[in-house]
Coordinates of C-alpha atoms and ligand atoms in Angstrom, one line a residue:
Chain A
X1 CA -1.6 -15.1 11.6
X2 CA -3.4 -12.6 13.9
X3 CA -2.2 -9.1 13.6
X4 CA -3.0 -6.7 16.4
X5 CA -1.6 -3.7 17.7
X6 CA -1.2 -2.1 21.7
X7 CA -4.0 0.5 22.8
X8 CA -2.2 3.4 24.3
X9 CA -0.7 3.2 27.4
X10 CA -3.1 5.9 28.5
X11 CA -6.2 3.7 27.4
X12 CA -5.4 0.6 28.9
X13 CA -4.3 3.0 32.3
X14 CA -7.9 4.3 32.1
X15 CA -9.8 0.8 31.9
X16 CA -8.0 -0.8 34.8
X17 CA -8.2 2.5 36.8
X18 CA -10.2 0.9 39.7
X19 CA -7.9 -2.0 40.0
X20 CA -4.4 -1.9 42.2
X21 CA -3.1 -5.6 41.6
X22 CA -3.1 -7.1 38.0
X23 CA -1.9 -9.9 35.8
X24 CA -0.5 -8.8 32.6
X25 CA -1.0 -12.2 30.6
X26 CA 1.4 -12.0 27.5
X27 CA 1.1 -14.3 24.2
X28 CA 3.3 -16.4 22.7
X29 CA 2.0 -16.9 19.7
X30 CA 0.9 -14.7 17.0
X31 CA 1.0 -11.3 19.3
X32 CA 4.4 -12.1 20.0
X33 CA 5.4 -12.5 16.2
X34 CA 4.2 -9.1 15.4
X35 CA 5.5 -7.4 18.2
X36 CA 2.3 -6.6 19.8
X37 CA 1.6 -8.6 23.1
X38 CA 4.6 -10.9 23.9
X39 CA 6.8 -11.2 26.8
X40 CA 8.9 -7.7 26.1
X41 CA 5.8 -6.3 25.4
X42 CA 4.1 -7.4 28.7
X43 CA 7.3 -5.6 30.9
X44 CA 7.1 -2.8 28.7
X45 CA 3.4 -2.6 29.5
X46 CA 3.8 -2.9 33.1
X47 CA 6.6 0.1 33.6
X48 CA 4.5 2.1 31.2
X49 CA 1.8 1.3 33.9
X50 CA 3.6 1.7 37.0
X51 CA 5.3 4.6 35.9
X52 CA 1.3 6.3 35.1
X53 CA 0.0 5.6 38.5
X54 CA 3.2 7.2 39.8
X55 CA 2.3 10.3 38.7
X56 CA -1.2 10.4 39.7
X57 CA 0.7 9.7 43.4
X58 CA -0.7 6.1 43.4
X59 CA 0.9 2.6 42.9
X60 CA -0.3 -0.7 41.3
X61 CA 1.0 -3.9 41.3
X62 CA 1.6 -5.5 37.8
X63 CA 2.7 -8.9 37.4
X64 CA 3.7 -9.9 34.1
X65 CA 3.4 -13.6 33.0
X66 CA 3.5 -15.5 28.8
X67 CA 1.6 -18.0 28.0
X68 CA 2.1 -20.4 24.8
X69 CA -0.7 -19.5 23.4
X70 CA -4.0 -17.9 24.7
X71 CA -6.4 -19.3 22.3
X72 CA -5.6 -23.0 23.7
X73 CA -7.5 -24.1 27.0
X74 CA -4.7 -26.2 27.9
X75 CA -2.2 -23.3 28.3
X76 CA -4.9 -20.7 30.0
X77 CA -5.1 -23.3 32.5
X78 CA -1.9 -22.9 33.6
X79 CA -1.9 -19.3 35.2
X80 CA -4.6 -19.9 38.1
X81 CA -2.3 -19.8 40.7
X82 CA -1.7 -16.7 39.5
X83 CA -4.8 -15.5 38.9
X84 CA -5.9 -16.3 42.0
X85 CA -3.6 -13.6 43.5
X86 CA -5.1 -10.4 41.5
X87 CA -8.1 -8.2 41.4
X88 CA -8.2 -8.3 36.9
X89 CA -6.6 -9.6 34.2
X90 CA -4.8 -7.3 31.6
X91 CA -4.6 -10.4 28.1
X92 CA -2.1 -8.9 25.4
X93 CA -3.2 -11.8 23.5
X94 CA -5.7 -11.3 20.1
X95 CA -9.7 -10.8 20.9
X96 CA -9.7 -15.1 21.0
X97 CA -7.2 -14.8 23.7
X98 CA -8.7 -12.2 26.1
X99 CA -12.2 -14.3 25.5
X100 CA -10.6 -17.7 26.3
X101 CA -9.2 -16.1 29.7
X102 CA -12.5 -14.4 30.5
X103 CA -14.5 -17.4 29.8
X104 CA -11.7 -19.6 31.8
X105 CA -11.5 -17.1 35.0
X106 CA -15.1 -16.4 35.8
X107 CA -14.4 -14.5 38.4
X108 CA -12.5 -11.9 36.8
X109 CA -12.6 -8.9 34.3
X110 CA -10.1 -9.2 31.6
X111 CA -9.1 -6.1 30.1
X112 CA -7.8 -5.9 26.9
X113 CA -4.4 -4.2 25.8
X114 CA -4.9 -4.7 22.2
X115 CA -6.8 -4.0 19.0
X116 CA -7.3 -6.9 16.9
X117 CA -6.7 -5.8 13.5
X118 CA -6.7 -8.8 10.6
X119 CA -5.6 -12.0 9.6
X120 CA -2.6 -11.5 7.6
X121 CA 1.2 -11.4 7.6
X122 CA 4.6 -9.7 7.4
X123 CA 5.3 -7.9 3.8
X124 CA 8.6 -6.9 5.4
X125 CA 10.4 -6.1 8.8
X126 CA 8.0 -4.0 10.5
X127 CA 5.3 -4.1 7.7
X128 CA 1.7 -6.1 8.1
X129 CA -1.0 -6.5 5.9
X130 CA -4.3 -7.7 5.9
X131 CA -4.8 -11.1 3.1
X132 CA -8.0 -13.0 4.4
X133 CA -11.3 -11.9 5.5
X134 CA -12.4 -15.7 7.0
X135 CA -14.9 -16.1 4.4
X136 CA -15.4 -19.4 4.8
X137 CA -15.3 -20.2 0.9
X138 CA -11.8 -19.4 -0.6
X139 CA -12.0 -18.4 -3.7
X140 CA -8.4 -17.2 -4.6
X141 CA -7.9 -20.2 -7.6
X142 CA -10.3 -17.9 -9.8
X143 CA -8.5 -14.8 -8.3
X144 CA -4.7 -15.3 -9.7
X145 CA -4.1 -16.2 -5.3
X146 CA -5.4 -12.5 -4.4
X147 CA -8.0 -11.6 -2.3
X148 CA -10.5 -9.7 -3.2
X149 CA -12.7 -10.2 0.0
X150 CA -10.1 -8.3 2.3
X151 CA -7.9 -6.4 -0.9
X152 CA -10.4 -5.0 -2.6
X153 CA -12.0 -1.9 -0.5
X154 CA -15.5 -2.6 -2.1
X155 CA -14.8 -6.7 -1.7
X156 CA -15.7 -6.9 -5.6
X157 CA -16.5 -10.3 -7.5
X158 CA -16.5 -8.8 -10.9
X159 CA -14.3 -6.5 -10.5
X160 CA -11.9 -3.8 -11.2
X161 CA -15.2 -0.7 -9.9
X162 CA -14.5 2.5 -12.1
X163 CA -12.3 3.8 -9.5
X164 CA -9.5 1.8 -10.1
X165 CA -6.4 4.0 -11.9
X166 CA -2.8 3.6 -12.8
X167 CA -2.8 0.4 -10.5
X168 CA -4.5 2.3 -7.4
X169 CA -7.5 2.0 -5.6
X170 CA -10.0 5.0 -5.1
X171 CA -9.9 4.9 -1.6
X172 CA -6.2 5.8 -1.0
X173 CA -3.8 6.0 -3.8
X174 CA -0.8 4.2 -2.0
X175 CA -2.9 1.7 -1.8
X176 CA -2.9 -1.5 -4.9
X177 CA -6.2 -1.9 -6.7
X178 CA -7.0 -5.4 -5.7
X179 CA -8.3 -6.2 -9.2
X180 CA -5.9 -4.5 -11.0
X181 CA -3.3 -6.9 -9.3
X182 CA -5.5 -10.1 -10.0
X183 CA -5.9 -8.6 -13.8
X184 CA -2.2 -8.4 -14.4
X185 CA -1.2 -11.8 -13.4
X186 CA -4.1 -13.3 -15.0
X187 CA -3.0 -11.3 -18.5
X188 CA 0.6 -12.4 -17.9
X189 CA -0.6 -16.8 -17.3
X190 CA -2.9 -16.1 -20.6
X191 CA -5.6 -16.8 -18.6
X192 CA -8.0 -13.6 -18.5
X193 CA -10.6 -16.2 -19.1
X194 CA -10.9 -17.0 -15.8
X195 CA -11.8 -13.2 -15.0
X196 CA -14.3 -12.6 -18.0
X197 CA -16.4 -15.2 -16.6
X198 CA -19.2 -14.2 -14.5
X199 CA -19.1 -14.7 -10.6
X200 CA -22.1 -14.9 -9.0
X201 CA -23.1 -13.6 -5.9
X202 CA -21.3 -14.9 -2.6
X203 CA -22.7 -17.3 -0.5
X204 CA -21.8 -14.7 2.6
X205 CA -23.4 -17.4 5.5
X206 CA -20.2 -19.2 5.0
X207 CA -19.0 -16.0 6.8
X208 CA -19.4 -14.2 9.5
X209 CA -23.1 -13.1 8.4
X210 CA -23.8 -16.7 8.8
X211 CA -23.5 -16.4 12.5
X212 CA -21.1 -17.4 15.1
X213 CA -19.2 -20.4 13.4
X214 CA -17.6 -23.2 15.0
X215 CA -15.8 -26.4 13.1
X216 CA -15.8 -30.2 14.3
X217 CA -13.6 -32.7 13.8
X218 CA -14.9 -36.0 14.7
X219 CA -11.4 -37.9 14.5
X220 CA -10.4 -35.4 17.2
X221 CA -12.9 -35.1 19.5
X222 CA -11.5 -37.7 21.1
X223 CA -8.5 -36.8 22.8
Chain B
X1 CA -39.8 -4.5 -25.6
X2 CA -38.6 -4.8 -22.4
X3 CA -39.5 -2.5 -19.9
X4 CA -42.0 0.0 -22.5
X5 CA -40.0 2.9 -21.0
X6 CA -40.0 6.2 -23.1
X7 CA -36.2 5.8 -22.7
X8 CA -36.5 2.1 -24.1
X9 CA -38.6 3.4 -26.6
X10 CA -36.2 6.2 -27.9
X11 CA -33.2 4.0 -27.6
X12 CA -35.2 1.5 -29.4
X13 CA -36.5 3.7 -32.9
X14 CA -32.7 4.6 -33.2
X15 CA -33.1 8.2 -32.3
X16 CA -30.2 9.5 -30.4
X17 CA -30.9 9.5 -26.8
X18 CA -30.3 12.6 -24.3
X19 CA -30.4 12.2 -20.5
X20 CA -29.3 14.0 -17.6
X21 CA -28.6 13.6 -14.0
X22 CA -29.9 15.3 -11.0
X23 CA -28.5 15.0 -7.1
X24 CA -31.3 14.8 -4.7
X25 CA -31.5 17.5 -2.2
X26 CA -29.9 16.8 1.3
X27 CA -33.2 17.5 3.2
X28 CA -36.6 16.5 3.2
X29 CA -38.7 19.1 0.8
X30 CA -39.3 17.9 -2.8
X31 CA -39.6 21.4 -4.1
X32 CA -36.3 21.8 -5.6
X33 CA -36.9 18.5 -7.8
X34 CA -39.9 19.6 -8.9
X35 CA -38.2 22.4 -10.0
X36 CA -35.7 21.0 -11.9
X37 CA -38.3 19.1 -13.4
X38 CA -40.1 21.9 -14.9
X39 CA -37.2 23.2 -16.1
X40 CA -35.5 19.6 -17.8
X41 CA -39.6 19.1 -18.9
X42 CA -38.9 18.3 -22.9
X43 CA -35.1 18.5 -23.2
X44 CA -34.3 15.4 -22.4
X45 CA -35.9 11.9 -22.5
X46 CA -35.1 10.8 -19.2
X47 CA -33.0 12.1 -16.2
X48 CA -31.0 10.3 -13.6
X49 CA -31.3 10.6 -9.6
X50 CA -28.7 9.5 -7.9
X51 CA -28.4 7.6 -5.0
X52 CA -26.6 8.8 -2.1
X53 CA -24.0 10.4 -4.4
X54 CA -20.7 10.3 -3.0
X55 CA -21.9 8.6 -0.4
X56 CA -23.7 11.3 1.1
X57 CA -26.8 11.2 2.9
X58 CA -29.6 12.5 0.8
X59 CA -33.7 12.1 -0.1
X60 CA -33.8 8.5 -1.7
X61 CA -33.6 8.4 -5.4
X62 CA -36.5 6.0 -5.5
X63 CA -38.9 9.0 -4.0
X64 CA -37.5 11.9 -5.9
X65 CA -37.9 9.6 -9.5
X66 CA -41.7 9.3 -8.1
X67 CA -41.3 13.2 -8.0
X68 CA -40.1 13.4 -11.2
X69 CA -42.6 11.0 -12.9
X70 CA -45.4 12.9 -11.1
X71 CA -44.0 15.8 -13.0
X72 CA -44.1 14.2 -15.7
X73 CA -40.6 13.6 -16.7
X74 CA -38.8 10.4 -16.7
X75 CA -37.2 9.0 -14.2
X76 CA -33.9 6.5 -14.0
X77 CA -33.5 5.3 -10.8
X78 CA -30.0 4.9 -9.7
X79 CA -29.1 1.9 -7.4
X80 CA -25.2 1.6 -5.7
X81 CA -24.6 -1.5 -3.9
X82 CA -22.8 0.1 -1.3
X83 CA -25.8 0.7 1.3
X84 CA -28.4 -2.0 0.9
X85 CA -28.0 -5.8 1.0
X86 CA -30.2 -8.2 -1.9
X87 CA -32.7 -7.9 0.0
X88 CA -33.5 -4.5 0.3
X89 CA -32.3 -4.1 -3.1
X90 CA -35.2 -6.5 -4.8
X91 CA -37.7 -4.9 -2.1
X92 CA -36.7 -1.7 -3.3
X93 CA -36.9 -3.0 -7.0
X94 CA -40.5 -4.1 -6.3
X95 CA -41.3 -0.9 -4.5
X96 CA -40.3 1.7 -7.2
X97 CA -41.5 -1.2 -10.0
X98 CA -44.7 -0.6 -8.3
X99 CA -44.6 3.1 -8.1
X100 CA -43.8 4.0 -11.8
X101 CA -40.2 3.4 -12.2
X102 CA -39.4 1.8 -15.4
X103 CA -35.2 2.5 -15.6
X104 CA -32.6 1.4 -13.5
X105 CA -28.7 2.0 -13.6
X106 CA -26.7 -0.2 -11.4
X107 CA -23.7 0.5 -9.9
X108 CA -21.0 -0.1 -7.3
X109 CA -21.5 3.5 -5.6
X110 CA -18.8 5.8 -4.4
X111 CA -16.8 4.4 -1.2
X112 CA -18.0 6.0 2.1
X113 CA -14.4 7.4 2.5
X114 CA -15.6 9.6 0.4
X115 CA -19.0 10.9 2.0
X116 CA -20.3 12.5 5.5
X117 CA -20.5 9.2 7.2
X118 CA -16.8 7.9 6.8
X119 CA -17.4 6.0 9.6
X120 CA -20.8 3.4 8.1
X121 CA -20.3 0.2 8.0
X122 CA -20.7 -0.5 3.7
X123 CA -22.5 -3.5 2.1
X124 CA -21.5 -4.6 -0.5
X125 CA -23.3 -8.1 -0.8
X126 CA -23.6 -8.4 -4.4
X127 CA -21.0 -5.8 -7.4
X128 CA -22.6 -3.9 -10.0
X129 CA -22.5 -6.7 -12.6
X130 CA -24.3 -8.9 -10.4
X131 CA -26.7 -6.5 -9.7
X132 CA -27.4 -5.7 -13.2
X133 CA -28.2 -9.9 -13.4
X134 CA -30.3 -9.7 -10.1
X135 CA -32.6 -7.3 -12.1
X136 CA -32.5 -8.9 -15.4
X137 CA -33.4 -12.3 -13.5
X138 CA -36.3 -11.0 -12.0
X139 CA -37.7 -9.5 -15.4
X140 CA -37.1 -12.2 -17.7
X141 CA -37.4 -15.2 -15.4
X142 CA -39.5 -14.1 -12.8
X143 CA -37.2 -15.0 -10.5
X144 CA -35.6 -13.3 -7.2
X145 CA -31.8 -13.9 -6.6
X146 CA -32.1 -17.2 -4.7
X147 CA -34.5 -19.0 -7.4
X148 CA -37.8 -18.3 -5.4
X149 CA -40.8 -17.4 -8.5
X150 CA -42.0 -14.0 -8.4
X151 CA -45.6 -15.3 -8.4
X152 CA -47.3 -12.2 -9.4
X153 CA -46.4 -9.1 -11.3
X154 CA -42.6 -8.8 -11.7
X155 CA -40.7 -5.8 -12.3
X156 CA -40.0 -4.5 -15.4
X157 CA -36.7 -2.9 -15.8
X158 CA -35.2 -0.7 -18.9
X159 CA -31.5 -2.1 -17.0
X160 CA -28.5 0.6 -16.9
X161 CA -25.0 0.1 -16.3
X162 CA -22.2 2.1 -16.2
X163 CA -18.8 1.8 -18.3
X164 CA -15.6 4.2 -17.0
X165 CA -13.2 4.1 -20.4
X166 CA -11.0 6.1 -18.3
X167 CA -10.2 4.0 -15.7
X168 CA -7.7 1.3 -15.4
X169 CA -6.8 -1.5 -16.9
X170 CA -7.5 0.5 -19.9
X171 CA -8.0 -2.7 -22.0
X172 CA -10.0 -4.6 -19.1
X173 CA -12.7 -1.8 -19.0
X174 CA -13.8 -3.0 -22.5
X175 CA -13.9 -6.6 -20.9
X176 CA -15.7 -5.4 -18.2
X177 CA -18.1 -3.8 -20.4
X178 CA -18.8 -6.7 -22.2
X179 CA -19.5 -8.6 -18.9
X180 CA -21.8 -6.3 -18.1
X181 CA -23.3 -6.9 -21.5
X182 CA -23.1 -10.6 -20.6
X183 CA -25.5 -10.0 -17.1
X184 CA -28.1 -8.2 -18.7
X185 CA -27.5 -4.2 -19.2
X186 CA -29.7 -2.6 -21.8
X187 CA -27.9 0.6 -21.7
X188 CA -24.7 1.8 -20.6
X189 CA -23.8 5.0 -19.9
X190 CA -20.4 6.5 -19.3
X191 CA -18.0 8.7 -17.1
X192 CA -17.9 12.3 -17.8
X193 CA -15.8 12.3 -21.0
X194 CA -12.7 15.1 -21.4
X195 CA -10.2 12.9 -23.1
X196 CA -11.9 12.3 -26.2
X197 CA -9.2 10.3 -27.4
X198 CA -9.0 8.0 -25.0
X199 CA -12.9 7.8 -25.5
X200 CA -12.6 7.0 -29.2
X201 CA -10.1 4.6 -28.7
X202 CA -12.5 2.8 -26.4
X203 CA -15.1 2.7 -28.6
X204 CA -12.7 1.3 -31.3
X205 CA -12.5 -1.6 -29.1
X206 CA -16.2 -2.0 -28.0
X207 CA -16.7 -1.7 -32.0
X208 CA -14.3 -4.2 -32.3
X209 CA -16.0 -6.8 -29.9
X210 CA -19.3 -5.8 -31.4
X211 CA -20.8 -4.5 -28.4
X212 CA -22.2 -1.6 -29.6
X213 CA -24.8 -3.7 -31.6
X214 CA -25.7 -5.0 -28.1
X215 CA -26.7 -2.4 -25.8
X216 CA -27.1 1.1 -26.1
X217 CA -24.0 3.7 -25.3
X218 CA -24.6 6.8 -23.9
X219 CA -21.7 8.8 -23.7
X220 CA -21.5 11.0 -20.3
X221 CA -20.5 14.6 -20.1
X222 CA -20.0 17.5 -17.9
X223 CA -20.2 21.5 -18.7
X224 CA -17.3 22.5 -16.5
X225 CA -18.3 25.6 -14.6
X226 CA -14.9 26.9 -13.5
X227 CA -11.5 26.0 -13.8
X228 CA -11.3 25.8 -10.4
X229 CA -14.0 22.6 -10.8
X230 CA -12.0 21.3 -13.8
X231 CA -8.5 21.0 -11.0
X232 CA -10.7 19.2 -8.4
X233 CA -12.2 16.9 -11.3
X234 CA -8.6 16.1 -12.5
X235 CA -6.8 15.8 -9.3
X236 CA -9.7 14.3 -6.7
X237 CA -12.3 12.9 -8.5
X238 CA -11.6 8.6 -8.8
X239 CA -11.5 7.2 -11.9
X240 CA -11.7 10.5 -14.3
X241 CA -9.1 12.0 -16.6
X242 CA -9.2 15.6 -17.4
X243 CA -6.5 17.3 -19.8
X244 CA -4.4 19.8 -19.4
X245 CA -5.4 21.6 -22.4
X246 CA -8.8 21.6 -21.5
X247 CA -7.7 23.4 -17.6
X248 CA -5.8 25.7 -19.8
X249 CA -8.5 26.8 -21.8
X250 CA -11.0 27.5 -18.7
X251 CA -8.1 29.8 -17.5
X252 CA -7.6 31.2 -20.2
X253 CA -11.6 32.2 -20.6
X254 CA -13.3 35.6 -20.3
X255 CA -16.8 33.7 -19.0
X256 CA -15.4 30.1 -17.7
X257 CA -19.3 29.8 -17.1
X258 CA -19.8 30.3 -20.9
X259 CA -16.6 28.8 -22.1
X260 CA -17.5 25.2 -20.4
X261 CA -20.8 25.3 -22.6
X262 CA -18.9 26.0 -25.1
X263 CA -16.8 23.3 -24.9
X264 CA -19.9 20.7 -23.6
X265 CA -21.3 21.3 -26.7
X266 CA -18.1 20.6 -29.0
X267 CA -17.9 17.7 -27.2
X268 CA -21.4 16.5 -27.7
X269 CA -21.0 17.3 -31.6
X270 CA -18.2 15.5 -31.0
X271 CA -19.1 12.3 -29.5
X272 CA -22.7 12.6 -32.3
X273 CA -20.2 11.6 -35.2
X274 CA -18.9 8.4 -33.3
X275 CA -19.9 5.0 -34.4
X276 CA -21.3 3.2 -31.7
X277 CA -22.7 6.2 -29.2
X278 CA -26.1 6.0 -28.9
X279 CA -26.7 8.9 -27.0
X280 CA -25.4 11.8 -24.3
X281 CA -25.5 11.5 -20.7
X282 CA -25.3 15.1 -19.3
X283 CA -24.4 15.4 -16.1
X284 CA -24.6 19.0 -15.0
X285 CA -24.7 18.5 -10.9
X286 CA -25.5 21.5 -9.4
X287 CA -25.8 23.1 -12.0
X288 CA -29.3 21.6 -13.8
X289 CA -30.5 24.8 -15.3
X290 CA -27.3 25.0 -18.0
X291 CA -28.8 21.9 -19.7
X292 CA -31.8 23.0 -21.6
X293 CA -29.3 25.5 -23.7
X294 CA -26.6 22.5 -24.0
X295 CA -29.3 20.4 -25.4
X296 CA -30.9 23.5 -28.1
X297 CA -27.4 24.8 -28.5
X298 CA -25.8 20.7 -29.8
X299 CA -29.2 21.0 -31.4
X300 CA -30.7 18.0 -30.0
X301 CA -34.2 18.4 -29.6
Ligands
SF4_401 S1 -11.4 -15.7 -0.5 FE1 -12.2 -15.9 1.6 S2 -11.0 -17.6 2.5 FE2 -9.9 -17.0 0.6 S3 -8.4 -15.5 1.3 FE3 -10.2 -14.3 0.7 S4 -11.4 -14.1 2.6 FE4 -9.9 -15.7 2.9
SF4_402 S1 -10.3 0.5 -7.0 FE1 -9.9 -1.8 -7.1 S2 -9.5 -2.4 -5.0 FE2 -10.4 -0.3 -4.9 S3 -12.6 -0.7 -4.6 FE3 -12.3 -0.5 -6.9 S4 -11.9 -2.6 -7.6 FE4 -11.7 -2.6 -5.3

């Protein structure tokens, strides 16, 4: 999933400082699941709000509403009554959700209440971490299933670099060394073949440094 | 040969090699490098500049290797993959080709956590291993990284690698070595060496494996100047392991300025008797004028 995290209170105050009446637009999709941008965190937002404004001796008007999911069309539809009614749009959905609403409601400024952060998941209550960097070739069979595109600080192909020690990596040492991680499962299948043999360079277009990237589906262009 | 360099050359006729390394200045004057070069003139057979060290912001190790070659010493050219993509990389292969540079070592470069611009965005398009093939491909098939000929005059390289027997997987790094090997290195040369067990060990293994009859070793070290130095080498430095017993003895010292020579050069009469080391990498950073007595003291020239 997405992970992203809330801007300060006083951040978001300070972007939507010109603007009285808002819609706080929560997710319910991966913001919600890591307690970033979902329904509690869309009345927590607007109290946080109100209460800001109060003491600057001003008011605003923040109405909170969830949708599904703000990275499908069909579910950013649904708010334009309510859209209709306010001067801006606060999306505590991902970067994908504030864009769909902004590209949706033309007529509006959508302010977003998060930083997107990664495509990962939960390592335990409370706990994220980043696993894929969308690099539109998975490679993870000749990895041992661990990432060294988004694990591994310098995103090596040969690796473990020389800065790898006791299991760390240089950049922080609570932080596992991608490659150590991929050597020691490797070692413990018997297959350290796999890492002796010689990657070549990435194709990186498959990535992002190919450009904006879009997929089609012919069997479902239809609906 | 390869590349004709006088590094090449030396490595080549079996004598034992002696290099050293030298940290571009963090301005734009070239006098200090031509200063160091007179001095490192004749003790060593080729020195290193490295490139953006610790990811610092610095003159370009391409231009002060064409200071050092007009100087007449010679040059190795470090290369970190860290700042340029392939394509400046084989630009910047023709470039210094073009300009005199004969020797390249190839690296992955210090992260930029560590430097003065924490907050650069790094490349890392291609590692160090594939780096070391990228310049191997263009010498001995003419070829740039995507298969396009290199219609006219290619580059010659003398192609450096670096080993670190002191990081981990302990066994791996003689794997990686070998890999290393695999892509095209020529020469390798080593982290700073304090744990000279550790280091023999290694070279048991590379022994072992045979590699040592395939590319050159060069085994790295570093006068310590202080004990001070030796605590922020053992406790900050990535990928290096410095003893105890060596701290101890720098505290212990009248002259820790003396003392570190001292024990440079027990190491480097150390490291002559191992099977398998070609040569000594000094790496005296900061400190460039202590090399010409290391190198008469270890009696290598
Ligand atoms: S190799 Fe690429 S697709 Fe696979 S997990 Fe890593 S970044 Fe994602
Ligand atoms: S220490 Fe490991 S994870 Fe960190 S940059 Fe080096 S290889 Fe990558």
């Amino acid at each position: 999933m997405i992970v992203a995290k809330p801007k300060p209170v006083e951040e978001v105050a300070r972007l939507i400082d010109s603007c009285d009446n808002i819609l706080i637009v929560a997710c319910g999709g991966c913001a919600t699941i890591c307690l970033a941008g979902g329904e509690k965190e869309g009345e927590i937002l607007a109290t946080a709000l109100c209460s800001w404004r109060e003491k600057q001796g001003r008011t605003i008007n923040a109405t909170v509403t969830t949708i599904t999911r703000q990275c499908e069309l069909e579910f950013v539809t649904d708010i334009a009554h309510q859209v209709k009614q306010v001067e801006a749009i606060v999306s505590l959905g991902c970067g994908v959700g504030v864009q769909f609403l902004a590209e949706h409601y033309r007529d509006k400024l959508v302010y977003p209440a998060l930083n997107t952060i990664f495509a990962g998941g939960s390592v335990q209550p409370g706990r994220w971490e980043e696993r894929c960097g969308l690099c539109g070739e998975c490679m993870l069979h000749l990895t041992a299933g661990i990432c060294p595109v988004t694990r591994c600080a310098k995103n090596i192909q040969n690796g473990p670099c020389g800065g790898s020690q006791n299991g760390k990596c240089e950049i922080n040492p609570q932080l596992p060394c991608a490659w150590h991680l991929i050597y020691e499962k490797l070692a413990s299948l018997g297959r350290l073949d796999i890492m002796m043999a010689y990657r070549p360079p990435k194709d990186w277009s498959k990535g992002k440094s190919g450009g904006p990237r879009s997929v089609k589906r012919e069997d479902a262009t239809q609906r | 040969m390869k590349s004709g360099s006088v590094l090449e050359q030396v490595l080549s006729r079996g004598d034992f090699a002696v290099t050293a390394e030298m940290g571009p200045p963090k301005h734009a004057s070239a006098k200090v490098i031509k200063q160091q070069a007179k001095l490192l003139k004749g003790w060593v057979d080729a020195v290193n500049i490295t490139d953006n060290q610790t990811a610092i912001a610095r003159l370009s190790s391409i231009a002060a290797g064409v200071h050092l070659y007009n100087a007449g010493v010679e040059p190795v050219i470090q290369m970190t993959c860290r700042d340029r993509n392939r394509i400046a990389m084989q630009s910047d292969l023709l470039g210094a080709y073009s300009l005199g540079m004969r020797n390249v070592l190839c690296l992955s470069g210090d992260h930029q956590k560590f430097g003065n611009h924490p907050q650069a965005k790094n490349v890392y398009d291609i590692d160090s291993v594939q780096l070391v093939n990228m310049v191997k491909t263009m010498r001995d098939e003419k070829k740039f990284q995507c298969g396009e000929e290199i219609k006219q005059q290619e580059p010659r390289y003398f192609i450096g690698a670096v080993a670190n027997p002191f990081a981990d997987p302990f066994e791996f790094r003689v794997l990686r070595l070998e890999k290393k090997i695999n892509a095209g290195a020529d020469f390798i040369q080593t982290q700073s060496i304090f744990d000279m067990e550790r280091f023999e060990r290694f070279m048991e293994l590379v022994r072992y494996r045979g590699l040592d009859k395939r590319v050159h070793i060069l085994a790295g070290v570093t006068p310590l100047k202080s004990a001070r130095m030796a605590k922020i080498m053992q406790q900050r430095v990535a990928g290096m392991i410095v003893p105890d017993a060596i701290i101890q003895r720098m505290e212990q010292a009248k002259d820790q300025k003396a003392e570190g020579i001292a024990i440079c050069i027990e190491q480097i009469n150390r490291l002559k008797t191992v099977a398998g080391v070609a040569g000594v990498h000094i790496m005296a950073i900061n400190w460039e004028e202590v090399v010409p007595e290391i190198v008469s003291k270890a009696k290598l020239k």
